[in-house]
Short mmCIF file of C-alpha atoms in Angstrom, two decimals:
data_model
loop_
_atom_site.label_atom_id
_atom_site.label_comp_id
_atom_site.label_asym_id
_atom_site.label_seq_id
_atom_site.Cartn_x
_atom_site.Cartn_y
_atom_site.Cartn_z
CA UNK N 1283 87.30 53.64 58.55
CA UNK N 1284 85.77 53.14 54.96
CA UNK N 1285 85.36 49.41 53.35
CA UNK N 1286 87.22 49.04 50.42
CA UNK N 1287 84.95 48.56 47.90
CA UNK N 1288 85.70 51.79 45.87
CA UNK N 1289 86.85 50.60 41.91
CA UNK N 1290 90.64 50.82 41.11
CA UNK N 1291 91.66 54.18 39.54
CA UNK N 1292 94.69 54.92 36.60
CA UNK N 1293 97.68 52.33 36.80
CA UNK N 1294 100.73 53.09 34.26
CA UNK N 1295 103.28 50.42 33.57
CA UNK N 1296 106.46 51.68 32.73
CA UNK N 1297 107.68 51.88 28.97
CA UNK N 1298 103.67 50.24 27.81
CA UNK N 1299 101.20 53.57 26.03
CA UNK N 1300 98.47 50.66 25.84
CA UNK N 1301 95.39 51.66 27.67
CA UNK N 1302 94.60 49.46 30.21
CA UNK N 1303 90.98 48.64 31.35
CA UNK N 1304 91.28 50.79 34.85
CA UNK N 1305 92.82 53.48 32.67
CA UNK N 1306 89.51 53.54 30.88
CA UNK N 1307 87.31 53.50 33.69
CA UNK N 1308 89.64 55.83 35.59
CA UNK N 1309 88.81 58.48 32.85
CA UNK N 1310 85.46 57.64 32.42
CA UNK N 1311 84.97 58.14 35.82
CA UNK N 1312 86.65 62.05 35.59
CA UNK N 1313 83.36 63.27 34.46
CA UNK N 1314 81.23 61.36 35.99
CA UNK N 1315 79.31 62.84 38.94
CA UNK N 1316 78.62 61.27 41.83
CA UNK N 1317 77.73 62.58 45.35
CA UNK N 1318 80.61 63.62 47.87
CA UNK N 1319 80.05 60.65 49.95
CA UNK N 1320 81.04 57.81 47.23
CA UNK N 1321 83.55 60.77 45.56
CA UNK N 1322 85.92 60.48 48.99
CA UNK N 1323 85.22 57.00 49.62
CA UNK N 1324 87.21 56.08 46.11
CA UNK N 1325 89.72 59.15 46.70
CA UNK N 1326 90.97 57.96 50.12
CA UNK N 1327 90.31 54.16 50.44
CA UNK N 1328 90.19 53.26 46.97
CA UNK N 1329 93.36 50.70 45.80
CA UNK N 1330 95.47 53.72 45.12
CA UNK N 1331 93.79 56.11 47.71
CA UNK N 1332 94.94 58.68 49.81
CA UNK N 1333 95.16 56.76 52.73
CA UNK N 1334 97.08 54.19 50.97
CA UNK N 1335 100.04 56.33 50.00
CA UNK N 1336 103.58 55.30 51.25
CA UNK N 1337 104.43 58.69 53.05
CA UNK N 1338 101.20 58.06 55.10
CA UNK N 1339 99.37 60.81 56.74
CA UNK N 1340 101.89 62.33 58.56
CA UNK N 1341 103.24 63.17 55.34
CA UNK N 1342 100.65 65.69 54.56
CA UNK N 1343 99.62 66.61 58.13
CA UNK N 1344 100.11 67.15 61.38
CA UNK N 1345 98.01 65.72 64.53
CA UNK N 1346 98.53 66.18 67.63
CA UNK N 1347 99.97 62.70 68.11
CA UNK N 1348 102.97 64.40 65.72
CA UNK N 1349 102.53 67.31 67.83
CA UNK N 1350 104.01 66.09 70.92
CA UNK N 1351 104.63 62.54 72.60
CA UNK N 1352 102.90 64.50 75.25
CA UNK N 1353 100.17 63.38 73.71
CA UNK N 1354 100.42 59.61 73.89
CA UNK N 1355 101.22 59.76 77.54
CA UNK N 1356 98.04 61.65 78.45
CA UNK N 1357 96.17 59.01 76.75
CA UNK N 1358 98.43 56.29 78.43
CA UNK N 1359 97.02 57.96 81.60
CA UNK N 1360 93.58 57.44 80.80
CA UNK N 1361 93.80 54.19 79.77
CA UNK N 1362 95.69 53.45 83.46
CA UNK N 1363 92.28 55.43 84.47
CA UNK N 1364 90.38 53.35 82.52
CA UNK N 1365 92.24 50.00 84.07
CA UNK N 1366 91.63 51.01 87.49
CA UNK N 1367 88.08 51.82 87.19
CA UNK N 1368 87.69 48.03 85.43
CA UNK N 1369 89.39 46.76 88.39
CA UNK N 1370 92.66 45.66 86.44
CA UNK N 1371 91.48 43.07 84.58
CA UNK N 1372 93.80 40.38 83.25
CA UNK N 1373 93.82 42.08 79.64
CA UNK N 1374 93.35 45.39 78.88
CA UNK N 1375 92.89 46.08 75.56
CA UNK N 1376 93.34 49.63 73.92
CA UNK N 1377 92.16 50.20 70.62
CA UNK N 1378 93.96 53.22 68.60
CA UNK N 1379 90.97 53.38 65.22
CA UNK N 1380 92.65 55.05 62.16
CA UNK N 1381 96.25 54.48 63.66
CA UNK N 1382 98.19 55.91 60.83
CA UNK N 1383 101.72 54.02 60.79
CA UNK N 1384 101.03 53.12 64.35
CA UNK N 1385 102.32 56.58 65.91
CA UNK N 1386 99.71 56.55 68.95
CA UNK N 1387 99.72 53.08 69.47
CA UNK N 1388 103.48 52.69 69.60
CA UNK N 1389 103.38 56.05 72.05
CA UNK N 1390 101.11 54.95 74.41
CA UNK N 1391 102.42 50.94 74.77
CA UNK N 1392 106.02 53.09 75.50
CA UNK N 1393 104.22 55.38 78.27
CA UNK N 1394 102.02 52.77 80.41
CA UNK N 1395 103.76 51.35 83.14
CA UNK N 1396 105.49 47.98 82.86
CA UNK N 1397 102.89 46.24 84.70
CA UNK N 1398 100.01 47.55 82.61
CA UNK N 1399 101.96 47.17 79.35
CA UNK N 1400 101.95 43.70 80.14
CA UNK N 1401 98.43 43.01 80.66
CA UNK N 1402 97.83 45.49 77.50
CA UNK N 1403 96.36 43.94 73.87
CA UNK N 1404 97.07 47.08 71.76
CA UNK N 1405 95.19 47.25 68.48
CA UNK N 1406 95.64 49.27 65.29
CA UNK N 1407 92.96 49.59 62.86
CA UNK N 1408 93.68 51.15 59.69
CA UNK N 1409 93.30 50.56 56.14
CA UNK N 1410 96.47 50.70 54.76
CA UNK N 1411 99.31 47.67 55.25
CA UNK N 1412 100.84 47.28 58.82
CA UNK N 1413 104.23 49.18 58.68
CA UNK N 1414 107.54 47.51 58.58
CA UNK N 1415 109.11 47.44 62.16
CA UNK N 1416 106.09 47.95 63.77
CA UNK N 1417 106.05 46.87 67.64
CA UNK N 1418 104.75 42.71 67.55
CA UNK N 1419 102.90 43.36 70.25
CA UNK N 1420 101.01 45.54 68.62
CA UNK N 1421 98.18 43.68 66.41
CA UNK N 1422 97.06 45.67 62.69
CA UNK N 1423 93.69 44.80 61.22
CA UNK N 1424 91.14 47.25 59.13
CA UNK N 1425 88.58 46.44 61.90
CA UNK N 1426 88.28 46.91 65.44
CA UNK N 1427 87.85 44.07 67.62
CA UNK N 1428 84.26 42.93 69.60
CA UNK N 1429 84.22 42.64 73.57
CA UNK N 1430 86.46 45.64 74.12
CA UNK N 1431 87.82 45.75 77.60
CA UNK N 1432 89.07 48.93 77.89
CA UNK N 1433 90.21 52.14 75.59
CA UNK N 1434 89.19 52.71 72.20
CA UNK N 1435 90.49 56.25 71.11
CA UNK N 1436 89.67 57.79 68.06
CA UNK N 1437 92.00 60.32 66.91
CA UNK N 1438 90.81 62.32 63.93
CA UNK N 1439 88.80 59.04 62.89
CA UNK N 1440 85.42 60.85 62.26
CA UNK N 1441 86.72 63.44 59.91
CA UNK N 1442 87.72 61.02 57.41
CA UNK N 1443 83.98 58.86 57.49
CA UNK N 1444 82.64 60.23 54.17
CA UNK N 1445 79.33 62.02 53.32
CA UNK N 1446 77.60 63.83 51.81
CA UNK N 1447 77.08 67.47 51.48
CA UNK N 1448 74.30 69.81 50.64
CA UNK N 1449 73.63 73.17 49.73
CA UNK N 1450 71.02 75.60 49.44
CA UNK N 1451 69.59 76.36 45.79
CA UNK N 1452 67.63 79.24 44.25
CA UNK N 1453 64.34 78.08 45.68
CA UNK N 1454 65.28 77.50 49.22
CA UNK N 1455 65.51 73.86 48.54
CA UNK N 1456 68.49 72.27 50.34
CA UNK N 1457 69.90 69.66 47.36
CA UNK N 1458 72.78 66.73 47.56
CA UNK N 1459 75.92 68.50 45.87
CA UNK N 1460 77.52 66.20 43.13
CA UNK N 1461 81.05 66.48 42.46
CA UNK N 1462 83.29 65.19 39.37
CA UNK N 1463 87.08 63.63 39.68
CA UNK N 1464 88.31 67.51 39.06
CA UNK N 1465 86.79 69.26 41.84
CA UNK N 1466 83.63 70.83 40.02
CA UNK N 1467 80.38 70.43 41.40
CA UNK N 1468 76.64 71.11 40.82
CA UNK N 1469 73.52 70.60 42.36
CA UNK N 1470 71.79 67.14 42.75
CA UNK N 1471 68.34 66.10 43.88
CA UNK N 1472 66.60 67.13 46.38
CA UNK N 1473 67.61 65.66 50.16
CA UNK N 1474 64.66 63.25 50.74
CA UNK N 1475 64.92 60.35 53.99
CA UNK N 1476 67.05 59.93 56.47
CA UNK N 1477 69.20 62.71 54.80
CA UNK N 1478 66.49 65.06 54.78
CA UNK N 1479 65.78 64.20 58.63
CA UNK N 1480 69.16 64.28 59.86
CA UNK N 1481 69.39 68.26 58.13
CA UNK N 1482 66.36 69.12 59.43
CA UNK N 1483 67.28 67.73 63.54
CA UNK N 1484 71.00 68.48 63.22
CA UNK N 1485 72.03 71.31 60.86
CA UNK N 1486 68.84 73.46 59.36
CA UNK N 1487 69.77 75.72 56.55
CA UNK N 1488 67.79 79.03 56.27
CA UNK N 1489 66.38 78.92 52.89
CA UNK N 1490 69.06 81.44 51.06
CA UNK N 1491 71.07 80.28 48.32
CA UNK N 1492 74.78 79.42 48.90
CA UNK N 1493 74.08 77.82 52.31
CA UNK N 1494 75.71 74.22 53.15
CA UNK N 1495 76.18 71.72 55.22
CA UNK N 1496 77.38 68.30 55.43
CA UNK N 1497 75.36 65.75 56.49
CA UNK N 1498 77.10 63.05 59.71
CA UNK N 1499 74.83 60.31 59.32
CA UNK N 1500 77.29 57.88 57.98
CA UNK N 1501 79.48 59.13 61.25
CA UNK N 1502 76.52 58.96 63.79
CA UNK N 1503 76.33 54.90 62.64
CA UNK N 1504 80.34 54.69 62.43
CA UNK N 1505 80.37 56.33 65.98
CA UNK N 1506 77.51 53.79 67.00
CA UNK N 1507 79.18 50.67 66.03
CA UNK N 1508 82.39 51.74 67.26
CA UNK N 1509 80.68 52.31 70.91
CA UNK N 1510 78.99 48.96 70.90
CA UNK N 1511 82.54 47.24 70.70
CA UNK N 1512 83.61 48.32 73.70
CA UNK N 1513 81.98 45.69 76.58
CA UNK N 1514 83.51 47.63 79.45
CA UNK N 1515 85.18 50.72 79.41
CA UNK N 1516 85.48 54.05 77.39
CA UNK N 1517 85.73 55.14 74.01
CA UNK N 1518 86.97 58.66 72.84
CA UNK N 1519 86.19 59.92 69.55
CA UNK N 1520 88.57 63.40 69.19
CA UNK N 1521 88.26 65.64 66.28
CA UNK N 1522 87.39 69.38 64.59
CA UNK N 1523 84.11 69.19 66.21
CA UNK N 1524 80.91 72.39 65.77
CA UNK N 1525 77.72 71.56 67.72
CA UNK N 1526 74.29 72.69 67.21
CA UNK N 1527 73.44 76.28 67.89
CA UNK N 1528 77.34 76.86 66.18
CA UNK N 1529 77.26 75.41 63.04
CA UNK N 1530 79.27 77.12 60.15
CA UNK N 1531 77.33 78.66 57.51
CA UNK N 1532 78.96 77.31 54.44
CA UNK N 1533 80.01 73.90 55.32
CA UNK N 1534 83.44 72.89 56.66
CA UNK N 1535 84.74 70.27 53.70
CA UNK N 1536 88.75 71.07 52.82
CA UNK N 1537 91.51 69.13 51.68
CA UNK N 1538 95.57 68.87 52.77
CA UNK N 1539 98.12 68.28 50.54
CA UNK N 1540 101.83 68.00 52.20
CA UNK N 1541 101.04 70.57 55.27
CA UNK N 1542 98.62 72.89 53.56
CA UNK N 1543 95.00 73.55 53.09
CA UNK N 1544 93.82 72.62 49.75
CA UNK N 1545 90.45 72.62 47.53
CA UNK N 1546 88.64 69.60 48.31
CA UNK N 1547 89.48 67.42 45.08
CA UNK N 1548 88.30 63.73 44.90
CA UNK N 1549 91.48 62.52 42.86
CA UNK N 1550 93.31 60.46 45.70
CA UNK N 1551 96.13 63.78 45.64
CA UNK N 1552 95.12 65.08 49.23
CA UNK N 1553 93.37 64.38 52.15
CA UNK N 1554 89.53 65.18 52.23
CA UNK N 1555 88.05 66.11 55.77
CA UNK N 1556 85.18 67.81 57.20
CA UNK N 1557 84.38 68.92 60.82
CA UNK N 1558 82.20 66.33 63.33
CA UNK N 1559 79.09 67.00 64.32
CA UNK N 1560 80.01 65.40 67.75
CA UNK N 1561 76.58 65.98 69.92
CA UNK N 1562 74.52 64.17 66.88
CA UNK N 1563 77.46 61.10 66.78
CA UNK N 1564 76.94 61.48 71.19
CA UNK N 1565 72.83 61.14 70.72
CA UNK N 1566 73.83 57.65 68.55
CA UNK N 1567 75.20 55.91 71.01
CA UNK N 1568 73.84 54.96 74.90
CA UNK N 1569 73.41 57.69 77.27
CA UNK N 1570 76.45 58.94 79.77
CA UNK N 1571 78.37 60.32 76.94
CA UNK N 1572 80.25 63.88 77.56
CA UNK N 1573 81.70 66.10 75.30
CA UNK N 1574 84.88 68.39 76.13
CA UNK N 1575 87.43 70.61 74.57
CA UNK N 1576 90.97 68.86 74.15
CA UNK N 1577 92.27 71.33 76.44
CA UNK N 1578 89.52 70.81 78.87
CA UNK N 1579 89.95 66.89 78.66
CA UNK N 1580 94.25 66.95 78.95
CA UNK N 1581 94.33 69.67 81.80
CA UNK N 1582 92.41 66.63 83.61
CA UNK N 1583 95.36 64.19 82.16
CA UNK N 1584 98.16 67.00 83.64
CA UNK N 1585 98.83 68.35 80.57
CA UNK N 1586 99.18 71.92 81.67
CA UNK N 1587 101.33 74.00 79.22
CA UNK N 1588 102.71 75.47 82.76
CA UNK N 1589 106.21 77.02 82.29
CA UNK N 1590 108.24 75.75 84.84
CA UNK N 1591 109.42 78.05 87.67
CA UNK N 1592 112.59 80.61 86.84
CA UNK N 1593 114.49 79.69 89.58
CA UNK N 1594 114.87 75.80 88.28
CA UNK N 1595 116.90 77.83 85.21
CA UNK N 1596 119.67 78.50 87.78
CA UNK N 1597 119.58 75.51 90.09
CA UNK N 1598 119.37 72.66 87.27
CA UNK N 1599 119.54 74.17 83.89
CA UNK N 1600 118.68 71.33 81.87
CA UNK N 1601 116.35 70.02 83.56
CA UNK N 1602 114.95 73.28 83.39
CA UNK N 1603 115.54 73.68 79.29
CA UNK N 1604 113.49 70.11 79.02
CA UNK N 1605 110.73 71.62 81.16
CA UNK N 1606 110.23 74.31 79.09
CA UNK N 1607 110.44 72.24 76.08
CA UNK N 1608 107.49 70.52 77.66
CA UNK N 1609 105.59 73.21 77.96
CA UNK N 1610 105.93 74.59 74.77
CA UNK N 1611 104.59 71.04 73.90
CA UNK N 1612 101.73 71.48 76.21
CA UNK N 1613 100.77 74.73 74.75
CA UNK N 1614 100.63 74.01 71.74
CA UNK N 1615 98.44 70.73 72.10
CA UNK N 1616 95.73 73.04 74.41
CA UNK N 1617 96.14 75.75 72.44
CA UNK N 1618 92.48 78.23 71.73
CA UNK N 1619 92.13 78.54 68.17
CA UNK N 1620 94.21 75.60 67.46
CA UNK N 1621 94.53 71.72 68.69
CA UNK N 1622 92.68 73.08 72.05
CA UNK N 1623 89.76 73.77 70.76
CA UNK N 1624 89.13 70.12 69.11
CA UNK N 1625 86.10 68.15 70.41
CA UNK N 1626 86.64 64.66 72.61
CA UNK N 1627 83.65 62.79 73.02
CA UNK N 1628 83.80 61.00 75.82
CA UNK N 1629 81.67 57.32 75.92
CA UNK N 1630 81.51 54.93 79.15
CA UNK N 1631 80.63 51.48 78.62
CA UNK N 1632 79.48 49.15 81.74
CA UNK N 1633 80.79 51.43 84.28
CA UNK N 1634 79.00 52.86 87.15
CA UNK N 1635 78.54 56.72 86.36
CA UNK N 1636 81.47 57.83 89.39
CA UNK N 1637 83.60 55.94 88.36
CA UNK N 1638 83.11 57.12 84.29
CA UNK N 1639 82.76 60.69 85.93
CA UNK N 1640 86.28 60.32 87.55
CA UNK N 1641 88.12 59.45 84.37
CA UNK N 1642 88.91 63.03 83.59
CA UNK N 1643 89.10 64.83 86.96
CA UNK N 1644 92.78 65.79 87.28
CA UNK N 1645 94.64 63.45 89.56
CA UNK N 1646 97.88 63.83 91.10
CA UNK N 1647 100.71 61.85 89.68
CA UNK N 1648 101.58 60.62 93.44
CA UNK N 1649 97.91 59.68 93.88
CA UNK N 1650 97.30 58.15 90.63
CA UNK N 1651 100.16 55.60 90.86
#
C-alpha cells in the first residue's frame, strides 16, 4: 500500500471560478512528466486518488473476493490451518493488506468457527477511511501490524505497488518511460542501478525497439517488509502473476474504469495495475516460499468446482439447486484463463517445513475439524 505523500490534485468549490492554488499545480502538473512509478502513486493514493473514491474498488472491478464468498471461506480454512500448525495460540491474528471496504475481512471473521473467531484479531489495512458499519471487531489502519501471529493475505495487493516501466529504444537501450497527467509518454534516461540490475536478473529485453517491461523492485521490498511482519505463521501474496522464462513481451500495465479495461491514464479516473513478478518478490523474502496457481492452492482448500451428483436433483432439489450454485462459484474462481490462473505466493514464517508443507494439502472437512 503506497504512503500518502503524493500532492493534492484539482478541487472545485461550488458557485467560486477563482483558481485555487491546487488548481494551479493540478494543471501544471498535466504536462509535466514524470516516471510511471510517482505518475500512479499521485493517481491512486493521492488526496483525491483512485483508491480514495467513495464507490471503492468494487465499483470498478471485480476480485475474486466479489466473485464468490467461496472465497473467504477457503481462506478461513487456511487460517484454521494456519492456527493448528501454531498450536492455537491465544490470539490469532489475520491480516487482510489492501482490504477494500473490508469485503475479505468481514468474509472470513463470518466463516471461522466460533471458537477461532474468538481468539481472532482481524486487521484491515487500506488507505482509504474505515467504512461505516464495518464489523468492531475488525481493526482499520493504513499499516499492517509487527509480531504477526498468524495469516497475512494479500489479495491483489502487489498489482497496485507502483513502478516503473521501461522500454526498448532505437539503439537497443532499455530507457525509464515518462508519462504526463493525459496518458502520453516518451522515453526517459537510460535504466542505470538497482533498476538496471533488477532488468537485467528478472526481465531482460532483447535489444529491439518497442520491447517493455516493468520493473518489481518497489514490490520485491513491499513483499519483503510485509513477510518480516509476520513472527509465526504464513503470508500469501495472490495476484496476475508471469515468472521468468514467461514474461510478456510488451509489458502488462492497464487500467479499469467501472468493469472494463482501460488505457493506463495517471488522472485518478481508473485503476492502474500491472502483473507481479511473483518468483523475484519470493527470492526477497527468507527461503521456504512456494508459488501456486489459485486453482492449484483452493483445490487444496476444497474448492472443487465439482457439480454435484444428478440424482441429489430428484431426492432434495434445493439442496441440489444451492450445490450447483456452488459450483458454478467454484468454477469460476479456478477457472484456466481466468481467476485460476492467478499466482499465490505462499510464505511460512517460524514453522517447521511439514507443518508449512501441510497447509495446502487437501484435507477432509471431517478430518480437519
Amino acid at each position: 500500500m503506497a504512503d500518502d505523500t503524493a500532492g493534492s490534485t484539482a478541487r472545485t468549490t461550488a458557485g467560486s471560478t477563482r483558481r485555487t492554488t491546487a488548481q494551479s499545480a493540478a494543471e501544471g502538473r498535466a504536462g509535466e512528466w514524470r516516471g510511471w512509478r510517482a505518475a500512479t502513486e499521485e493517481a491512486l493514493y493521492g488526496p483525491d486518488g483512485f483508491y480514495r473514491r467513495p464507490e471503492g474498488p468494487a465499483g470498478h472491478f471485480r476480485t475474486s473476493v466479489h466473485a464468490s464468498p467461496l472465497f473467504a471461506a477457503a481462506v478461513a480454512r487456511l487460517l484454521c490451518r494456519v492456527d493448528v500448525a501454531l498450536g492455537r495460540p491465544a490470539a490469532l491474528d489475520f491480516v487482510d493488506m489492501a482490504a477494500g471496504r473490508g469485503e475479505l475481512a468481514t468474509g472470513v471473521l463470518g466463516a471461522l468457527p466460533a471458537d477461532v473467531a474468538a481468539r481472532t484479531r482481524v486487521h484491515a489495512v487500506e488507505i482509504a477511511a474505515r467504512p461505516e458499519g464495518l464489523d468492531d471487531r475488525i481493526a482499520w489502519s493504513g499499516q499492517a501490524p509487527r509480531g504477526i501471529t498468524g495469516l497475512l493475505f494479500a489479495n491483489e495487493w502487489l498489482d497496485n505497488v507502483p513502478l516503473e516501466v521501461a522500454e526498448v529504444d532505437s539503439a537497443g537501450v532499455p530507457r525509464r518511460v515518462l508519462v504526463r497527467r493525459d496518458g502520453t509518454e516518451r522515453l526517459g534516461e537510460p535504466l542505470s542501478g538497482a533498476q538496471a540490475r533488477w532488468l537485467a536478473r528478472w526481465w531482460p529485453l532483447p535489444a529491439e525497439q518497442g520491447m517493455r517491461a516493468e520493473i518489481g523492485l518497489p514490490r520485491d521490498t513491499a513483499w519483503a517488509d510485509a513477510v518480516s511482519r509476520v513472527e509465526r505463521g504464513l503470508a500469501v501474496a495472490v495476484d496476475y502473476a508471469h515468472t521468468a522464462g514467461a514474461r510478456p513481451p510488451f509489458g502488462t500495465l492497464t487500467g479499469f474504469r467501472e468493469g472494463r479495461e482501460t488505457a493506463p491514464v495517471p488522472d485518478g479516473s481508473c485503476d492502474i495495475t500491472a502483473h507481479v513478478a511473483l518468483d523475484a518478490c519470493a527470492a526477497c523474502a527468507p527461503p521456504g516460499a512456494r508459488l501456486l496457481t489459485q486453482r492449484e492452492a483452493l483445490h487444496a482448500l476444497g474448492i472443487t468446482g465439482e457439480r454435484p451428483p444428478l440424482t441429489l436433483a430428484s431426492t432434495n432439489p434445493s439442496d441440489y439447486v444451492r450445490a450447483l450454485a456452488r459450483a458454478g462459484e467454484a468454477a469460476e474462481l479456478t477457472a484456466a484463463g481466468g481467476l485460476g490462473d492467478f499466482g499465490w505466493l505462499v510464505q511460512p514464517a517460524g514453522l517447521a517445513e511439514a507443518d508449512a508443507a501441510a497447509l495446502l494439502v487437501d484435507v477432509p472437512d471431517h478430518e480437519e475439524h
